Coordinates of C-alpha atoms in Angstrom, one line a residue:
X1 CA 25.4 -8.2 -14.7
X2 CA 27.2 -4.5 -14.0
X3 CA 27.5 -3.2 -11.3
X4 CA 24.5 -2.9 -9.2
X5 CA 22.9 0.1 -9.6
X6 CA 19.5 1.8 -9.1
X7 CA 17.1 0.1 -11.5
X8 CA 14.4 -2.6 -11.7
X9 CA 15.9 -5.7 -12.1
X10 CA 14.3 -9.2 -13.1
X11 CA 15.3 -13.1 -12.9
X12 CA 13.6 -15.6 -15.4
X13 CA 15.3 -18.3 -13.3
X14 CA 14.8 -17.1 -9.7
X15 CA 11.2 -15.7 -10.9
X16 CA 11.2 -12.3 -9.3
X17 CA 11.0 -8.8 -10.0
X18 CA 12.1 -5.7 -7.9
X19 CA 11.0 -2.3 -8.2
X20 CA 13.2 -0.1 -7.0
X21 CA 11.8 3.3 -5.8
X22 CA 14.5 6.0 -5.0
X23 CA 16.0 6.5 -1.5
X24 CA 14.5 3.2 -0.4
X25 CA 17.8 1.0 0.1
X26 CA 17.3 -0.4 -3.9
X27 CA 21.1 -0.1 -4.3
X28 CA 22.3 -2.2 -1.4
X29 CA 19.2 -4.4 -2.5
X30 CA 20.1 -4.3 -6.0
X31 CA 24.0 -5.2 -5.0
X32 CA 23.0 -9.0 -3.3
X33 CA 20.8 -9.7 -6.3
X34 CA 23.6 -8.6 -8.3
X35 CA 26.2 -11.0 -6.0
X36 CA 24.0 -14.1 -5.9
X37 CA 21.7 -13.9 -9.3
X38 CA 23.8 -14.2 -12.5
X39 CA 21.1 -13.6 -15.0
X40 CA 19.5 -10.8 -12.6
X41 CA 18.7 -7.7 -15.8
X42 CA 17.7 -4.3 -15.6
X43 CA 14.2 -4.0 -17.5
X44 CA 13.2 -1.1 -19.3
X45 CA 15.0 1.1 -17.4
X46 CA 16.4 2.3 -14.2
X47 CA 13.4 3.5 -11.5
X48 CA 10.9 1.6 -14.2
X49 CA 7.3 1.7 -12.4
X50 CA 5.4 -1.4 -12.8
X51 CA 3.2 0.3 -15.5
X52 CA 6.4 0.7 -17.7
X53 CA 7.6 -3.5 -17.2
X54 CA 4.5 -5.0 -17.3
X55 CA 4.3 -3.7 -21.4
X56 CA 8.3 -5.2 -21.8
X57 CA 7.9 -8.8 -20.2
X58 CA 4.0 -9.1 -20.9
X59 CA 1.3 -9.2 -18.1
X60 CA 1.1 -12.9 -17.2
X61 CA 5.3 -13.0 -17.0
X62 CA 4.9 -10.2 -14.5
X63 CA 2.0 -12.2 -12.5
X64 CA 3.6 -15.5 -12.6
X65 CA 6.7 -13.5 -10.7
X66 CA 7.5 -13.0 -7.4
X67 CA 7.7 -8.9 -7.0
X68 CA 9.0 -6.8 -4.5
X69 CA 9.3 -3.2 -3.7
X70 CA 10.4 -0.9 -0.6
X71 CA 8.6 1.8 0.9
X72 CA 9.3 5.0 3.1
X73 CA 8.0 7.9 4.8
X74 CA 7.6 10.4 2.7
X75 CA 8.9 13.5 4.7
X76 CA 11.7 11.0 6.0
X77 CA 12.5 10.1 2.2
X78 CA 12.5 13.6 0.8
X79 CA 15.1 14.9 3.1
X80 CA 17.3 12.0 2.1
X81 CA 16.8 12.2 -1.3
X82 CA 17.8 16.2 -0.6
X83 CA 20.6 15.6 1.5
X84 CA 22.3 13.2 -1.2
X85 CA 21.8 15.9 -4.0
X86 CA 23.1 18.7 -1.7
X87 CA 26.4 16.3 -0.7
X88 CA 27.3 14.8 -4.2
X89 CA 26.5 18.0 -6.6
X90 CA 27.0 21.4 -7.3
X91 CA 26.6 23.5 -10.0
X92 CA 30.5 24.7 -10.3
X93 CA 31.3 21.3 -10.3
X94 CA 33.4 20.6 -13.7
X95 CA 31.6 17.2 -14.3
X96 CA 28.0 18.7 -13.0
X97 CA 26.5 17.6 -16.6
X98 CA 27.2 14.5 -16.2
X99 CA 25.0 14.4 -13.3
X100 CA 21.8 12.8 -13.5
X101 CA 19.0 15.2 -15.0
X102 CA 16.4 15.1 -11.9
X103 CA 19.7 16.0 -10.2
X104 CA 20.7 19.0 -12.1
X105 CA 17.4 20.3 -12.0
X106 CA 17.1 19.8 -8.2
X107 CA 20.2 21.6 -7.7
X108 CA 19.2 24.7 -10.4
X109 CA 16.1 25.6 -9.1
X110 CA 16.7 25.5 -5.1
X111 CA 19.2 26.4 -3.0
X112 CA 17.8 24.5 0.8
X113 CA 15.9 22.2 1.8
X114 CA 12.6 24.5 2.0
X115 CA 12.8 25.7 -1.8
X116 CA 13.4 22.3 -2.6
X117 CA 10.1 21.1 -1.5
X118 CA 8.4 24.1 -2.8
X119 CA 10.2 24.6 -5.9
X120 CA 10.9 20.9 -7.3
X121 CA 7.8 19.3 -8.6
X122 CA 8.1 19.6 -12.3
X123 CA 8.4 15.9 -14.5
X124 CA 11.7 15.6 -15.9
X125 CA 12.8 13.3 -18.8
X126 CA 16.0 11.1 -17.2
X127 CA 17.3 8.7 -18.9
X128 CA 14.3 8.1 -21.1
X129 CA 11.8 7.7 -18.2
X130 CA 9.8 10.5 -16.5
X131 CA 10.8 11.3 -13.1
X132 CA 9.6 13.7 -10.1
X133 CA 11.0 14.4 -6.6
X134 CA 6.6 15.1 -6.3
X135 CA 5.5 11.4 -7.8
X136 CA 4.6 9.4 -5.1
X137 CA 5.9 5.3 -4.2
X138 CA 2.4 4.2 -4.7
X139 CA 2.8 5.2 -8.5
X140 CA 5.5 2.7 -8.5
X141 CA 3.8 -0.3 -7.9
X142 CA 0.8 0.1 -9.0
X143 CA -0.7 -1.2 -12.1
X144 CA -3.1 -0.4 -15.3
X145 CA -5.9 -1.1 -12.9
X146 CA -4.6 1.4 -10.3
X147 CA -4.0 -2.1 -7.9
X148 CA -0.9 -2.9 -6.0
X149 CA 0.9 -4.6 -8.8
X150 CA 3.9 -6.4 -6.4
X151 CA 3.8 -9.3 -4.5
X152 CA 5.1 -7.5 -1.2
X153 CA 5.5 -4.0 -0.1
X154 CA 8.9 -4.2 2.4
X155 CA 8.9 -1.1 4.8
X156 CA 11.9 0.8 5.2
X157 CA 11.4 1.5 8.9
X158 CA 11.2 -2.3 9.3
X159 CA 13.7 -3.2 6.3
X160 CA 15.9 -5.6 8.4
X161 CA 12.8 -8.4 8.6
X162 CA 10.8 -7.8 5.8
X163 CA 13.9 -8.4 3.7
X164 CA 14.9 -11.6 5.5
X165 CA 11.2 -12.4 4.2
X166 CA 12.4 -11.6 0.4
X167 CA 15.8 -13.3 0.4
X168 CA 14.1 -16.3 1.9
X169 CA 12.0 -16.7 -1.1
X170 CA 14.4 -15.7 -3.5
X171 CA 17.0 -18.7 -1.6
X172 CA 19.6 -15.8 -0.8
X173 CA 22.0 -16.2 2.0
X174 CA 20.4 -14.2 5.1
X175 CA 23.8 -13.1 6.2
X176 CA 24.6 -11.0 3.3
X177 CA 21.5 -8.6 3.6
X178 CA 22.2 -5.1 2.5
X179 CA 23.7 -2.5 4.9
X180 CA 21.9 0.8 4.1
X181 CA 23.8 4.2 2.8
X182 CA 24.4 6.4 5.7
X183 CA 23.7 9.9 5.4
X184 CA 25.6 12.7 6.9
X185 CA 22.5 14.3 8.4
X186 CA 20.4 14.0 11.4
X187 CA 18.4 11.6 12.6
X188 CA 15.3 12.9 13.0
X189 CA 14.0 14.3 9.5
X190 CA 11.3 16.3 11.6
X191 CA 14.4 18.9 12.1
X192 CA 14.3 19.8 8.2
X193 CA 10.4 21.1 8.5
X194 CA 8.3 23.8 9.4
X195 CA 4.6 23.8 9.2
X196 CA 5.0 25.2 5.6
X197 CA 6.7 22.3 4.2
X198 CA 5.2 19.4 6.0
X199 CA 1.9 20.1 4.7
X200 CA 3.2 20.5 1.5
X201 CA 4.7 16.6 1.9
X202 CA 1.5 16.0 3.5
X203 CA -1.0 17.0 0.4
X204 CA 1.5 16.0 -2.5
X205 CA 1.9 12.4 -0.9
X206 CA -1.6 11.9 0.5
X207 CA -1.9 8.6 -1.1
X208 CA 1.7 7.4 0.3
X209 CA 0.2 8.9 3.6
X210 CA -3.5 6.4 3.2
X211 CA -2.1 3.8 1.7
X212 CA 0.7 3.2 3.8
X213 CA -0.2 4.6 7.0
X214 CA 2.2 7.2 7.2
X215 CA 2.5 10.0 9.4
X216 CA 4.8 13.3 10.3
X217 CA 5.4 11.9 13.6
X218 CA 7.1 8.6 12.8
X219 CA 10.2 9.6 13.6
X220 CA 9.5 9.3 17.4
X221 CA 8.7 5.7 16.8
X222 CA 11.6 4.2 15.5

């Protein structure tokens, strides 16, 4: 396989699938798949929901596997997914075109952290997919029925021990369990808000919020 990058990727021999949703660890995950699956693929495309696979590889394929996905708070995961873009690109950058399209728009139409939450909720076509900084994880993983369409939901906040879980199934040597990206920011993503823009997380990800348990607050927690 390439080099592992964000993307869902599937193994007819190992029998898995992983769905990787952005700014949840899916490229350190994606690398030890890459390092110890040889015929690991990249379905449909990179950041495919379950709703765009299940079509590709049919629907009992995709229930016969064993599928994973990580989630993370959403106020937590929008200012990484911010910081990132506001590190790796700028607009007088020579190469800025060839950055990702979600990218480029992110960077066009804000200029901190607050306009990006208020300003970038359009769908963008990227790389043949539709993408939004505003569609929430459980969109992801869920199915034509509007179920949870993986096997297990890892947590970020716990990602150490629910991913000891996954690499046991999938037979993959515990010691080589992905080291996270680290992020030039602080801690405590509760710094990036005001009231303004943590409601605004708080309505456009309600169902992250429900389904997941999710609060503001978690930060104190962990």
């Amino acid at each position: 396989m390439d080099e592992a990058k964000s993307e869902m990727l599937y193994s007819a021999s190992r029998r898995f699938g992983f769905i990787h949703i952005q700014k949840n660890a899916g490229i350190s995950i994606s690398k030890v798949i890459a390092d110890h699956v040889d015929d690991a693929q990249r379905i449909v495309s990179r950041h495919a929901r379950v709703c765009d696979v299940v079509p590709a590889i049919g629907t009992e394929e995709w229930k016969s596997l064993y599928t994973f996905a990580v989630v993370r708070n959403p106020w937590d995961r929008l200012v990484s997914w911010y910081s990132m873009i506001a590190q790796r690109s700028s607009r007088y950058d020579p190469f800025f075109w060839k950055k990702p399209r979600i990218w480029r728009y992110a960077v066009k139409n804000s200029h901190d952290f607050k306009s990006f939450i208020k300003n970038c909720d359009a769908v963008v076509m990227d790389q043949g997919v539709e993408k939004s900084f505003a569609f929430d994880q459980l969109s992801y993983i869920e199915d034509a029925e509007g179920k949870i369409g993986v096997t297990f939901v890892a947590r970020f906040e716990n990602i150490t021990d629910d991913l000891s879980h996954v690499w046991e199934t999938l037979n993959i040597d515990m010691s080589e369990a992905p080291r996270l990206n680290a992020s030039k920011r602080p801690k405590d993503y509760r710094l990036h808000y005001d009231e303004e823009t943590a409601e605004i997380v708080a309505h456009r990800f309600k169902r992250d919020i429900d389904a997941f348990g999710y609060e503001f607050d978690d930060a104190a927690r962990y």
